[in-house]
Amino acid sequence: MIVNKAKKILIDGGLVIFPTETVYGLGADATNEKAVKSIYKTKKRPTNNPIICHFYNLKEIEKNFILNSKAYKLAKFFWPGPLTLILEKKKMSKINPILSNNTKFVGCRIPKHPIAKKLLKNLNFPLAAPSANISTKLSSTNINHLSKIFLNKIFIIDGGESLYGLESTVVDVTKKNAKILRLGSITFESLKKIIPNIKIQKKQLKKLSPGMMYKHYAPEKRIRINVKKVFKEEALLNFGINNLSSKVMELNLSTKGNLDEAAKNFYNFMHILDNSKSKKIAVAPIPKSGLGKAINDRLVRASSIK
Ligand code: TXA
Ligand code: MG
C-alpha cells in the first residue's frame, strides 16, 4: 500500500524518502529534470556533486550503460548490495544529465533492501537518490534521524534500522585501473579479492566525487578523533574495552570490538551524541582495517574544520 503511494508520487515527479540496506535515500525519477533539481534544492546540495541512480536489476542498467569486464565482475559478485559503480552512459539513455554534472559517467547501484526493491519494481525509470540528509550533515539510518526540514514536506517509507549503517562503496571502473572513490559498506579487502589491483583514490578530486572531500558526514558539535583522553565537556563515542570515560555521556560502538556492529551503530550514535547535552564529542581510536577504514574516513571528514 504505502509503496504504491510512494510510486505514484515518484511518477508524478515528487520526492520520496525510502530505506536501503546502507542509509535512507531521498529519491526521485532520474529521467525527470525537474524532479532531480528538487533533490538538489531540498538537500541544499551543490549541483556539481553527482547523484547515484538506483536500479531494479542488471538488465535495466545494461539498457542505459556500457559495462566492461571489471564492471561485470563486480556486479556479479556484489549486486544487489551496497556497491556503487561509476559507469559510462549510452547516448540513448534518458537519465537526466544534470544528476551527473553533465558528464556521461553515472554512479549506479542495485539495492537489496526489500522495500527499495519493491519500490523499484515495475517503475519505468531508475531512482536518483542521494542519502536523505542535508548536504554535509550526518546520514540517516532510521527515520528519527531525518532533518525536520524534510518531515512535513516529503513522503517517508519507514523501514526501521538500516542493515549496514554506512553508505555504499563507490568504485570507478571506467578507467584502466579500478579506483575506490568513496569507502563504504563493502571493504577494500573484499574488493581486492575480485579486482586485485584496485586502489583507493587518495587525491581529493573535487570534480569527481565531492562527497570525498572537505567537511562531510558531520554532526553539529565539534568532534575530536583518536582521543587518548576525554575532556570535561565531551561526550565519548567509544570502541572496545579501554580506560576512556566521559563525565557527560558514553556510547560504545562495539564493546566486543566488532567492526560490523560499529558500522551499524555509527550514524545512530553520532545522532544521539549530537542531540545530547554535551558540548563536544570525543571519539576513541578505531582500527583502520576492514570497515574501520570507512568509519575512519567518515570521522576524518566529520572532524575537519573546513
Ligand atoms: O549507500 C548509498 O550510496 C546511499 C543510498 C541512498 O544508496 N546514497 C548515497 O548517496 O550515499 P550520496 O549522494 O549521499 O553519496 C554518493 C557519493 C558522493 O560522494 C558522490 O560525490 C559520489 O557518490 N558520486 C555519485 N555519482 C558520481 C559520479 N558520477 N562520479 C563520481 N562520484 C560520484
Ligand atoms: Mg551523502
PDB file of N, CA and C in Angstrom, residues 66-72 74 83-88 105 170-179 181 195 198:
ATOM      1  N   ILE A  66      27.247   1.247 -20.644  1.00  0.00           N
ATOM      2  CA  ILE A  66      28.225   0.330 -21.218  1.00  0.00           C
ATOM      3  C   ILE A  66      28.972  -0.305 -20.050  1.00  0.00           C
ATOM      4  N   LEU A  67      28.978  -1.629 -19.999  1.00  0.00           N
ATOM      5  CA  LEU A  67      29.694  -2.298 -18.898  1.00  0.00           C
ATOM      6  C   LEU A  67      30.904  -3.038 -19.462  1.00  0.00           C
ATOM      7  N   ASN A  68      32.072  -2.826 -18.853  1.00  0.00           N
ATOM      8  CA  ASN A  68      33.263  -3.578 -19.268  1.00  0.00           C
ATOM      9  C   ASN A  68      33.433  -4.799 -18.358  1.00  0.00           C
ATOM     10  N   SER A  69      34.525  -5.550 -18.552  1.00  0.00           N
ATOM     11  CA  SER A  69      34.646  -6.811 -17.807  1.00  0.00           C
ATOM     12  C   SER A  69      34.809  -6.568 -16.306  1.00  0.00           C
ATOM     13  N   LYS A  70      35.502  -5.478 -15.938  1.00  0.00           N
ATOM     14  CA  LYS A  70      35.628  -5.200 -14.489  1.00  0.00           C
ATOM     15  C   LYS A  70      34.252  -4.913 -13.886  1.00  0.00           C
ATOM     16  N   ALA A  71      33.446  -4.177 -14.624  1.00  0.00           N
ATOM     17  CA  ALA A  71      32.105  -3.846 -14.131  1.00  0.00           C
ATOM     18  C   ALA A  71      31.286  -5.125 -13.931  1.00  0.00           C
ATOM     19  N   TYR A  72      31.354  -6.035 -14.921  1.00  0.00           N
ATOM     20  CA  TYR A  72      30.588  -7.277 -14.787  1.00  0.00           C
ATOM     21  C   TYR A  72      31.059  -8.125 -13.615  1.00  0.00           C
ATOM     22  N   LEU A  74      32.454  -7.165 -10.798  1.00  0.00           N
ATOM     23  CA  LEU A  74      31.996  -6.601  -9.522  1.00  0.00           C
ATOM     24  C   LEU A  74      30.478  -6.709  -9.383  1.00  0.00           C
ATOM     25  N   LEU A  83      27.187  -1.574  -3.277  1.00  0.00           N
ATOM     26  CA  LEU A  83      28.265  -1.151  -4.166  1.00  0.00           C
ATOM     27  C   LEU A  83      27.706  -0.189  -5.214  1.00  0.00           C
ATOM     28  N   THR A  84      28.382   0.941  -5.404  1.00  0.00           N
ATOM     29  CA  THR A  84      28.017   1.872  -6.484  1.00  0.00           C
ATOM     30  C   THR A  84      29.131   1.856  -7.512  1.00  0.00           C
ATOM     31  N   LEU A  85      28.771   1.564  -8.759  1.00  0.00           N
ATOM     32  CA  LEU A  85      29.773   1.565  -9.837  1.00  0.00           C
ATOM     33  C   LEU A  85      29.576   2.796 -10.701  1.00  0.00           C
ATOM     34  N   ILE A  86      30.672   3.497 -11.003  1.00  0.00           N
ATOM     35  CA  ILE A  86      30.591   4.585 -11.972  1.00  0.00           C
ATOM     36  C   ILE A  86      30.658   3.940 -13.355  1.00  0.00           C
ATOM     37  N   LEU A  87      29.629   4.176 -14.162  1.00  0.00           N
ATOM     38  CA  LEU A  87      29.545   3.554 -15.490  1.00  0.00           C
ATOM     39  C   LEU A  87      29.340   4.627 -16.556  1.00  0.00           C
ATOM     40  N   GLU A  88      29.684   4.247 -17.797  1.00  0.00           N
ATOM     41  CA  GLU A  88      29.529   5.198 -18.908  1.00  0.00           C
ATOM     42  C   GLU A  88      28.140   5.056 -19.525  1.00  0.00           C
ATOM     43  N   PHE A 105      29.376   9.966 -17.079  1.00  0.00           N
ATOM     44  CA  PHE A 105      29.726   8.973 -16.051  1.00  0.00           C
ATOM     45  C   PHE A 105      28.774   9.075 -14.857  1.00  0.00           C
ATOM     46  N   VAL A 170      31.861   3.419  -3.398  1.00  0.00           N
ATOM     47  CA  VAL A 170      31.770   3.924  -4.780  1.00  0.00           C
ATOM     48  C   VAL A 170      33.063   3.567  -5.529  1.00  0.00           C
ATOM     49  N   VAL A 171      32.913   2.833  -6.640  1.00  0.00           N
ATOM     50  CA  VAL A 171      34.077   2.380  -7.409  1.00  0.00           C
ATOM     51  C   VAL A 171      33.977   2.860  -8.856  1.00  0.00           C
ATOM     52  N   ASP A 172      35.045   3.473  -9.334  1.00  0.00           N
ATOM     53  CA  ASP A 172      35.095   3.890 -10.739  1.00  0.00           C
ATOM     54  C   ASP A 172      35.771   2.794 -11.552  1.00  0.00           C
ATOM     55  N   VAL A 173      35.000   2.180 -12.468  1.00  0.00           N
ATOM     56  CA  VAL A 173      35.547   1.099 -13.297  1.00  0.00           C
ATOM     57  C   VAL A 173      35.721   1.549 -14.743  1.00  0.00           C
ATOM     58  N   THR A 174      35.563   2.841 -14.994  1.00  0.00           N
ATOM     59  CA  THR A 174      35.594   3.293 -16.388  1.00  0.00           C
ATOM     60  C   THR A 174      37.019   3.555 -16.888  1.00  0.00           C
ATOM     61  N   LYS A 175      37.986   3.646 -15.967  1.00  0.00           N
ATOM     62  CA  LYS A 175      39.380   3.919 -16.362  1.00  0.00           C
ATOM     63  C   LYS A 175      40.169   2.608 -16.354  1.00  0.00           C
ATOM     64  N   LYS A 176      41.441   2.704 -16.793  1.00  0.00           N
ATOM     65  CA  LYS A 176      42.252   1.493 -16.911  1.00  0.00           C
ATOM     66  C   LYS A 176      42.328   0.748 -15.568  1.00  0.00           C
ATOM     67  N   ASN A 177      42.623   1.496 -14.499  1.00  0.00           N
ATOM     68  CA  ASN A 177      42.684   0.862 -13.186  1.00  0.00           C
ATOM     69  C   ASN A 177      41.470   1.248 -12.347  1.00  0.00           C
ATOM     70  N   ALA A 178      40.842   0.212 -11.767  1.00  0.00           N
ATOM     71  CA  ALA A 178      39.658   0.490 -10.934  1.00  0.00           C
ATOM     72  C   ALA A 178      40.066   1.250  -9.681  1.00  0.00           C
ATOM     73  N   LYS A 179      39.239   2.239  -9.312  1.00  0.00           N
ATOM     74  CA  LYS A 179      39.551   3.057  -8.131  1.00  0.00           C
ATOM     75  C   LYS A 179      38.355   3.183  -7.218  1.00  0.00           C
ATOM     76  N   LEU A 181      36.364   5.485  -5.053  1.00  0.00           N
ATOM     77  CA  LEU A 181      36.218   6.932  -4.856  1.00  0.00           C
ATOM     78  C   LEU A 181      35.696   7.251  -3.457  1.00  0.00           C
ATOM     79  N   ILE A 195      39.100  -7.657  -7.747  1.00  0.00           N
ATOM     80  CA  ILE A 195      39.972  -6.868  -8.633  1.00  0.00           C
ATOM     81  C   ILE A 195      41.268  -6.603  -7.854  1.00  0.00           C
ATOM     82  N   ILE A 198      42.961  -3.053  -7.543  1.00  0.00           N
ATOM     83  CA  ILE A 198      42.123  -1.880  -7.217  1.00  0.00           C
ATOM     84  C   ILE A 198      42.827  -0.987  -6.185  1.00  0.00           C
TER      85      ILE A 198
END
